[in-house]
XYZ file of C-alpha atoms in Angstrom:
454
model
C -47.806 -72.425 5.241
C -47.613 -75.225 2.406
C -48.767 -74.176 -0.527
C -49.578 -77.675 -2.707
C -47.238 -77.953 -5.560
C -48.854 -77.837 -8.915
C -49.835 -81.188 -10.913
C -48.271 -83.018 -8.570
C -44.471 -81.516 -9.607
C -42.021 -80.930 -6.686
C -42.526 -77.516 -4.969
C -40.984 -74.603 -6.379
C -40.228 -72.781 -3.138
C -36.730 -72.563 -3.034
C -35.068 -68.972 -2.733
C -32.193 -67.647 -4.490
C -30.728 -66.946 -0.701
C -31.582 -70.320 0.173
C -29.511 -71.722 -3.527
C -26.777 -69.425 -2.633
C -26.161 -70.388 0.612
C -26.769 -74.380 -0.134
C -23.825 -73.700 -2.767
C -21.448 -72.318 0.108
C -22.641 -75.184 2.529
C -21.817 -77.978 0.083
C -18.024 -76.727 -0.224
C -17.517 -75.961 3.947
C -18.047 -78.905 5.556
C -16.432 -80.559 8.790
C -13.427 -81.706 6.664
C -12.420 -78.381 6.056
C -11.898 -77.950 9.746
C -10.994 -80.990 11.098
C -9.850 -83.517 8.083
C -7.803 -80.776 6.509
C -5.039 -81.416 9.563
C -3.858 -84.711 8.361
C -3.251 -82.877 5.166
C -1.384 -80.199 6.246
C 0.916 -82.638 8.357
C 1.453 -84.599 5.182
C 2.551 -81.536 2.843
C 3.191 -79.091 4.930
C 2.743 -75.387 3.649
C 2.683 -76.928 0.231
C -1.008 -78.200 0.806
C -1.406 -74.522 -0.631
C -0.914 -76.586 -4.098
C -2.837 -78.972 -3.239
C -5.914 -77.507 -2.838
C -5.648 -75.065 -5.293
C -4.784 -78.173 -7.526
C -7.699 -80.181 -6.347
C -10.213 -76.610 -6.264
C -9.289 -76.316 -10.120
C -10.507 -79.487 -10.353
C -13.697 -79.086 -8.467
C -14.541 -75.084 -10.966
C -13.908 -76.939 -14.156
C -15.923 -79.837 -13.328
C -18.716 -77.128 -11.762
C -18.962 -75.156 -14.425
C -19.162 -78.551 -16.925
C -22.484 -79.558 -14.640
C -23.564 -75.604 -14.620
C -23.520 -75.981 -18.661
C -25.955 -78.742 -18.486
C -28.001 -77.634 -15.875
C -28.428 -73.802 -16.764
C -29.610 -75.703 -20.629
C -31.720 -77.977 -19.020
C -32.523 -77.995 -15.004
C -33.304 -81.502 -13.880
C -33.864 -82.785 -10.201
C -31.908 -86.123 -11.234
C -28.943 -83.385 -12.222
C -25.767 -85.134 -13.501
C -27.387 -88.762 -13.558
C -29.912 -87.690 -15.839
C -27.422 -85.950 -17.869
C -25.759 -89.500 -17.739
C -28.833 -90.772 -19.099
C -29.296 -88.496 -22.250
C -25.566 -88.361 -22.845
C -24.032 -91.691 -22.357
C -27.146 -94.054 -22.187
C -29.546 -95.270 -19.446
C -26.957 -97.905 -18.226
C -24.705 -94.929 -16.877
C -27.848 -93.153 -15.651
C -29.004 -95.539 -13.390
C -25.279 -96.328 -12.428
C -24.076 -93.073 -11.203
C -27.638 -92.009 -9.873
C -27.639 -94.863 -7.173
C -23.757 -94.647 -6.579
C -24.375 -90.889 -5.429
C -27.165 -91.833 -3.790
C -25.455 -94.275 -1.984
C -22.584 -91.813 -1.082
C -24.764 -89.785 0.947
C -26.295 -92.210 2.744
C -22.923 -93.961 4.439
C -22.216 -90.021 4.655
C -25.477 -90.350 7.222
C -24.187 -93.022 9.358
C -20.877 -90.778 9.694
C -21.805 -87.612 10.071
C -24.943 -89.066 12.620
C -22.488 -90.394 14.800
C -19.590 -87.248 14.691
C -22.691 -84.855 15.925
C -23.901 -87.029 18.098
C -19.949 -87.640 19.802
C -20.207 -83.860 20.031
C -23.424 -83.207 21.837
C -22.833 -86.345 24.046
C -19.695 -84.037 25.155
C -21.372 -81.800 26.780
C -25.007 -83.959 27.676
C -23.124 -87.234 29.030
C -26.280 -87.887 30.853
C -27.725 -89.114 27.056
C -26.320 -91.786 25.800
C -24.530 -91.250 22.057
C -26.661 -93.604 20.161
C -29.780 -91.995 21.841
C -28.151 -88.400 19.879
C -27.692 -89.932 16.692
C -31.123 -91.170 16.932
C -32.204 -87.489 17.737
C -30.493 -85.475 14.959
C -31.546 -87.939 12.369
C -35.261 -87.733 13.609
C -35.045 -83.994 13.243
C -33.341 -83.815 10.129
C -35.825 -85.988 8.631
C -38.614 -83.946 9.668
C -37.177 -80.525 7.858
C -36.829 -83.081 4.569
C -40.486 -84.328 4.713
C -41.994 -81.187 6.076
C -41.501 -79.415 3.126
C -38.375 -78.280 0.650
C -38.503 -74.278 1.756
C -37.884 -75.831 5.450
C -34.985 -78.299 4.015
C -33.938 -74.606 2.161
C -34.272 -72.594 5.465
C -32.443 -74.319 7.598
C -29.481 -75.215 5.544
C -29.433 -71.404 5.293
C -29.221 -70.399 8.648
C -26.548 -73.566 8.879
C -24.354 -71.960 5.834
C -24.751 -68.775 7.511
C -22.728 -69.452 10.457
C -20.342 -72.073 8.642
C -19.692 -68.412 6.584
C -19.768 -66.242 9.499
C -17.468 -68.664 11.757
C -14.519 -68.376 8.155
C -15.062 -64.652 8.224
C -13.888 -64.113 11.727
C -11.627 -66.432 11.411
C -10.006 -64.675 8.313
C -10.299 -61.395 9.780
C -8.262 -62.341 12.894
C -5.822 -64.397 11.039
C -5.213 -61.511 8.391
C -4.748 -58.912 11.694
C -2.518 -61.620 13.368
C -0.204 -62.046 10.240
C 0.113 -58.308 10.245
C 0.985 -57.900 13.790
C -1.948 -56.035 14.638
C -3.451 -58.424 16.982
C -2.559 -58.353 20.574
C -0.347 -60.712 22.421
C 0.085 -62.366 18.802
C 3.285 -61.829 17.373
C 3.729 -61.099 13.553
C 4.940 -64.660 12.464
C 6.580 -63.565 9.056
C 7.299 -66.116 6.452
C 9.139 -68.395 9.087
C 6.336 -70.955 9.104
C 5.968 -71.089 5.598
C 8.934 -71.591 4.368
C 11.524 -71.448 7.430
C 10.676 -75.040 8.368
C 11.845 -77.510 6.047
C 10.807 -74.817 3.528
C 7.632 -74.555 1.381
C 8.061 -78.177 0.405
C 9.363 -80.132 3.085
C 8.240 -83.682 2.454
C 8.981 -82.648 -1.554
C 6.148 -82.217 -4.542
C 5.626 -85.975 -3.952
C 3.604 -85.202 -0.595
C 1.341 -82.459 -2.937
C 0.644 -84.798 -5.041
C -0.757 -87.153 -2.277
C -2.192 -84.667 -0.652
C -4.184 -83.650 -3.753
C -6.001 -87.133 -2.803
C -7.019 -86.198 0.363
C -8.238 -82.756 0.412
C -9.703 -83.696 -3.014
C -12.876 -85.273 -1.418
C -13.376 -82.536 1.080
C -14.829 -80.532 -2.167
C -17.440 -83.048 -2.964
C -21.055 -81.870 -1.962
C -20.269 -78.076 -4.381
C -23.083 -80.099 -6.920
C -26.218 -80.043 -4.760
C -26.919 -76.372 -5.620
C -27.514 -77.905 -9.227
C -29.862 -80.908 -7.814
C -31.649 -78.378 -5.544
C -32.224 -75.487 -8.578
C -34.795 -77.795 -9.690
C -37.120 -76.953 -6.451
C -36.536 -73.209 -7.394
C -38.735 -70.323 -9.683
C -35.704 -69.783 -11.862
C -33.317 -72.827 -12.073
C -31.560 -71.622 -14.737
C -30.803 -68.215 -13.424
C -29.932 -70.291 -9.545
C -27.318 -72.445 -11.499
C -25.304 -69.718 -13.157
C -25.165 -67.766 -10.027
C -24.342 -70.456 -7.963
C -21.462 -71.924 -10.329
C -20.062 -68.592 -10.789
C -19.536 -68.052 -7.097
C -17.619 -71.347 -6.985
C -14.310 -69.959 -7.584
C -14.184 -67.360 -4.780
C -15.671 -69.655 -2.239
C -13.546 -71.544 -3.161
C -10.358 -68.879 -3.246
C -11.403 -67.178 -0.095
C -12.708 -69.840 2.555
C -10.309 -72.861 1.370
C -6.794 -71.176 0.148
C -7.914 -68.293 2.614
C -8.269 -70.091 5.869
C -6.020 -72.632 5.272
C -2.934 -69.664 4.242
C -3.933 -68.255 7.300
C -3.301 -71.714 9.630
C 0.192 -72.481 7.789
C 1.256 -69.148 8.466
C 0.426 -68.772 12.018
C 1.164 -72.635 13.057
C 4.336 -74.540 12.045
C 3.169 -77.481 10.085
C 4.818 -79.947 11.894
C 3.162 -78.968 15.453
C 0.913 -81.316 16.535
C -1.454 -79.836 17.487
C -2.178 -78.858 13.670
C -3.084 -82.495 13.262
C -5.196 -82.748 15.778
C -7.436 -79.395 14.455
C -5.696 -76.897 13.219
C -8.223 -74.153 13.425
C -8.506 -74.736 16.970
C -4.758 -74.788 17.658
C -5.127 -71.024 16.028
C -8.301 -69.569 17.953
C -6.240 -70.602 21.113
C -2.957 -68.548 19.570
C -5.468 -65.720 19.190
C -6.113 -65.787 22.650
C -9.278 -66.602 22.157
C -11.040 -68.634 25.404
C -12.823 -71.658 24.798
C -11.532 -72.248 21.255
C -11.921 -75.716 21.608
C -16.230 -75.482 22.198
C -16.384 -72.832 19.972
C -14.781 -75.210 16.953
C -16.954 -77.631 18.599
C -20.260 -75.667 17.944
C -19.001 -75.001 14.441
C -18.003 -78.255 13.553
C -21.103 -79.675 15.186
C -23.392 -76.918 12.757
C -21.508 -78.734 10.094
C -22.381 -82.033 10.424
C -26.166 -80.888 11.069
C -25.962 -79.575 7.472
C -24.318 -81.728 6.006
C -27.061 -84.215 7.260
C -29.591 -81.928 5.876
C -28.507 -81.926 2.709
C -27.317 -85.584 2.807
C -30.660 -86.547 3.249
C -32.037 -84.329 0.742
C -29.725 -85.326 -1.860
C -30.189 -89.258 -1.254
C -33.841 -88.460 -1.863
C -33.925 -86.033 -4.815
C -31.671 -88.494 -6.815
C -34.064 -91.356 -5.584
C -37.083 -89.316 -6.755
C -35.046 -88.688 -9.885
C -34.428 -92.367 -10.828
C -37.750 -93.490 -9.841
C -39.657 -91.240 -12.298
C -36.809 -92.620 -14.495
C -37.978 -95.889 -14.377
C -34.624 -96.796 -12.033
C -36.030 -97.401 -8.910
C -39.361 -98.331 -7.378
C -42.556 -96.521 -8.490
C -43.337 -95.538 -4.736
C -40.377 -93.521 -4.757
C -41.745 -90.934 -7.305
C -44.833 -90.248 -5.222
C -45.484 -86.674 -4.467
C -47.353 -84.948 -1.353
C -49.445 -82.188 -2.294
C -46.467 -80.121 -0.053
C -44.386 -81.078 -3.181
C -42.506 -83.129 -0.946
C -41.394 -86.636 -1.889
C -41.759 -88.144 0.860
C -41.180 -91.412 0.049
C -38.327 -90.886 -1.261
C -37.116 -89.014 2.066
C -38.367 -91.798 4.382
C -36.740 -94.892 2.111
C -33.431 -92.469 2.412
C -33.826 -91.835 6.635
C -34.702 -95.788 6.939
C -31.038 -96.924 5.012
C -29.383 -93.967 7.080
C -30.836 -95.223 10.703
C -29.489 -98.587 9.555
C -25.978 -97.056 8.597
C -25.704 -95.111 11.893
C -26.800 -98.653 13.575
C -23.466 -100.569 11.840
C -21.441 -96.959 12.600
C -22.268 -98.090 16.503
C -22.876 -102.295 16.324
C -19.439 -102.796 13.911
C -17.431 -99.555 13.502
C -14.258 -101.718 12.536
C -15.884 -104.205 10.517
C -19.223 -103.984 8.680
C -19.314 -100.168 8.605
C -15.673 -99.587 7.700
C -16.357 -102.022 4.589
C -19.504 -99.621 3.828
C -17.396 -96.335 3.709
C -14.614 -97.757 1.966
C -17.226 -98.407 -0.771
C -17.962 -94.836 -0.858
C -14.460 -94.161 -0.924
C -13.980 -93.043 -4.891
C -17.415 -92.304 -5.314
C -16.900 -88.361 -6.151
C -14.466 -88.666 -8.755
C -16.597 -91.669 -10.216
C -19.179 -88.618 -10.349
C -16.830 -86.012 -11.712
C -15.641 -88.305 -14.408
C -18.920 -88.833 -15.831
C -20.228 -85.097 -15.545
C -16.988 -84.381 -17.593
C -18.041 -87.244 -20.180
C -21.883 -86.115 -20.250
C -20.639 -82.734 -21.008
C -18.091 -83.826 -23.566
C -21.428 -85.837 -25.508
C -23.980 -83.557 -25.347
C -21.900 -80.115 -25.959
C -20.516 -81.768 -29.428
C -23.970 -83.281 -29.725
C -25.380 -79.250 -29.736
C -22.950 -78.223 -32.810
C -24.069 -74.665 -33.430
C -26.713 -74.683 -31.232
C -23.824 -74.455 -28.503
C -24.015 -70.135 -29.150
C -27.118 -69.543 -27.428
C -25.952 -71.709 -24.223
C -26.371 -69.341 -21.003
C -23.757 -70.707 -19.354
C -20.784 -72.062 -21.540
C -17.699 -74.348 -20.505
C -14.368 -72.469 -20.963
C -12.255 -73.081 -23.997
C -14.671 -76.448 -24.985
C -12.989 -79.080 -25.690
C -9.726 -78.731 -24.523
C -10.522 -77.917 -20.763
C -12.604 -81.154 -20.953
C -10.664 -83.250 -21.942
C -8.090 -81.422 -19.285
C -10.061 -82.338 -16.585
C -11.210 -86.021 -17.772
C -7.513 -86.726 -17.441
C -6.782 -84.770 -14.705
C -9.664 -87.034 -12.849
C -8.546 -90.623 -14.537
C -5.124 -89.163 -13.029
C -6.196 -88.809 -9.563
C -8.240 -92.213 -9.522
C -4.820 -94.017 -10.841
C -3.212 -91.900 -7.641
C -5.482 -93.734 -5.727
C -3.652 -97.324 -6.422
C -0.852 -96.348 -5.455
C -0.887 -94.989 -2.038
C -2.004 -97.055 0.624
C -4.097 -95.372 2.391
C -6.777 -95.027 -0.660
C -5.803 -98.304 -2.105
C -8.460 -100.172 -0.425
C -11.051 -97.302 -1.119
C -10.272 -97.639 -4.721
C -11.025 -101.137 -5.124
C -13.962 -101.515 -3.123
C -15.453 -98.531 -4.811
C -14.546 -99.784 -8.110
C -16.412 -103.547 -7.412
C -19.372 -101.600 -6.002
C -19.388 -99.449 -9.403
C -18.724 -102.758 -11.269
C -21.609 -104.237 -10.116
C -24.394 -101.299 -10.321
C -22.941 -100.638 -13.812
C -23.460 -104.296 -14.784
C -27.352 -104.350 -13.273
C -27.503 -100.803 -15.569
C -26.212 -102.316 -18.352
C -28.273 -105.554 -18.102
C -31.758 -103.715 -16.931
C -30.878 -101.391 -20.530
C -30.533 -104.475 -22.701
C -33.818 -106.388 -20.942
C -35.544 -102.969 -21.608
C -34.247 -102.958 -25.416
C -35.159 -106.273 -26.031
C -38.836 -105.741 -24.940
């Protein structure tokens, strides 16, 4: 039952279980268990740095936006942090830049579900599944928020459960206590090539791509806003950020380089397949399937809830069109939802009408999007901390050793989107990301002065 939200605000329905678990789902996501082959491939047991490199990252910037948003929840989050720390122009910019993330994450993730279902219901045709799993999606997003909360719980729940087994196994399998699976010592880790085989230079680019597979950890903070107590959602759910990401990241991926020799190939193909299957373990390959295809489902929840809540956000902002703040009495705004599903059907239409062409140019405009996002959450922070003075004692959530960290992790950022020029595989990403910023931030800028001038 919907209960309407009061004075037309969004609903406040959303559980503490249902913010804990949409913190865990934003970090596990199909990446982890497919994308994080090539990366292994490229650094070999050394990824170990790399995501504990890129994870440091991903805490300090987390607990920067858990500051802000345990001070003062807002459904807009980091853009309307943006806003009050570095002016409207950088507001409106970021806001529609992470709003356009998740929607080219639609058209993606659409068609990888729908690949997977088609698998094993050939009789459907794989557009007719993308068109499916958006449809219902879109209905948990307009029905009402506690539904969007529910099911992205039970989704998290067996991303979690899926890890668990899997690190149970693997920890029983390193220790020789698994049958038919013979202790593998350290030979894999460092007996091949040792722990560095392509040298620290291959860390370093591997930083770049397992970097990315971290963005989605902020949605707990957009989402607190549709809870009883935000502030009390945030600091939970940015404290638990560094053991999910110690135990199902470093975890899981420990476990595959020390069970699979990095250069196999089937570790590039999916590496947490190629060790069910040295478990023993029949039909590893639909199991991973089922798992991966739960994560894409919820990552398509959340996409679309994300796209819509920072949509909402910048409309009552002033940002975006006035229809887009409209509120059902469910709390819901569905407007907002339905302008999000419409640019997504369109996205998973280019994924299918011009993979290699028009929809390639779309993602690669997404491409640098997250550390655009992480830069300026560690710049709002920077502002409105030193803006606080001695106010700053009575925050409920503080950033560790302020300012130094922060300005750690702005150049730790700048560093990686520098990185980014010079390997080829992210150059292109880079600069198409960068014009696309270039551009909104030019409309923000102008749209600020217009408004100034009035």
């Amino acid at each position: 039952m919907n209960v309407p939200a009061p004075n037309g605000q969004l609903a406040k329905t959303l559980k503490p279980r249902h913010l804990s678990m949409i913190a865990i789902a934003g970090v596990i996501g199909a990446g982890l268990f497919v994308g994080s082959g090539a990366a292994i491939r490229q650094a070999g047991p050394g990824v170990l740095l790399a995501y504990a490199a890129a994870g440091l990252v991903v805490i300090l910037v987390m607990r920067m936006l858990g500051e802000m948003a345990a001070a003062n929840p807002e459904t807009g989050s980091f853009s309307a942090y943006a806003d009050k720390a570095l002016g409207r122009w950088a507001g409106f910019s970021i806001g529609w830049l992470y709003a356009w993330f998740w929607i080219i994450v639609l058209g993606i993730e659409a068609t990888a579900g729908a690949a997977i279902v088609h698998r094993w219901v050939p009789g459907v045709d794989q557009w007719a599944w993308a068109l499916i799993l958006m449809v219902l999606l879109t209905a948990t997003n307009v029905f009402s928020v506690k539904s969007f909360g529910e099911f992205e719980f039970w989704f998290a729940s067996i991303k979690v459960a899926a890890i668990v087994v899997f690190l149970i196994l693997g920890v029983l399998a390193i220790c020789g206590l698994l049958p038919g699976v013979p202790a593998p010592g350290l030979d894999n880790l460092i007996g091949r090539g040792g722990f560095l085989p392509n040298g620290p230079g291959a860390v370093l680019a591997g930083i770049l791509v397992v970097v990315f597979s971290f963005f989605g950890a902020e949605i707990a903070t957009i989402a607190a806003g549709e809870s009883a107590d935000p502030a009390t959602a945030v600091k939970k759910a940015v404290r638990s950020t560094v053991w999910r990401i110690l135990v199902f990241y470093l975890g899981s991926i420990a476990i595959v380089v020390m069970l699979l020799p990095w250069n196999d190939a089937s570790v590039a193909k999916s590496p947490y397949v190629a060790v069910m299957e040295r478990y023993g373990i029949p039909g590893a390959g639909t199991i991973m399937d089922v798992v991966v295809l739960v994560s894409v489902l919820s990552c398509l929840n959340s996409g679309l809830y994300t796209a819509s809540r920072m949509m909402f956000s910048l409309a009552r902002r002033g940002d975006a069109p006035k229809a887009l703040r409209r509120i059902e009495r469910s709390g819901v705004p569905r407007s907002a939802v339905l302008a999000s599903t419409v640019v997504g059907f369109i996205t998973v239409a280019l994924n299918y009408l011009y993979p290699d062409t028009v929809f390639l140019f779309l993602v690669n405009t997404s491409g640098a999007i997250a550390l655009f996002v992480w830069l300026v959450i560690a710049a709002s922070q920077l502002v409105l901390r030193k803006r606080m003075g001695a106010a700053a004692r009575d925050l409920p959530l503080k950033m560790w050793l302020f300012p130094y960290l922060t300005w750690a992790t702005i150049s730790a950022i700048i560093g990686l989107i520098v990185g980014m020029a010079f390997i080829d595989s992210t150059r292109q990403e880079l600069l198409l990301s960068g014009a696309l910023a270039l551009v909104i931030i030019g409309v923000g800028v102008f749209r600020q002065r217009t408004s100034a001038e009035r």
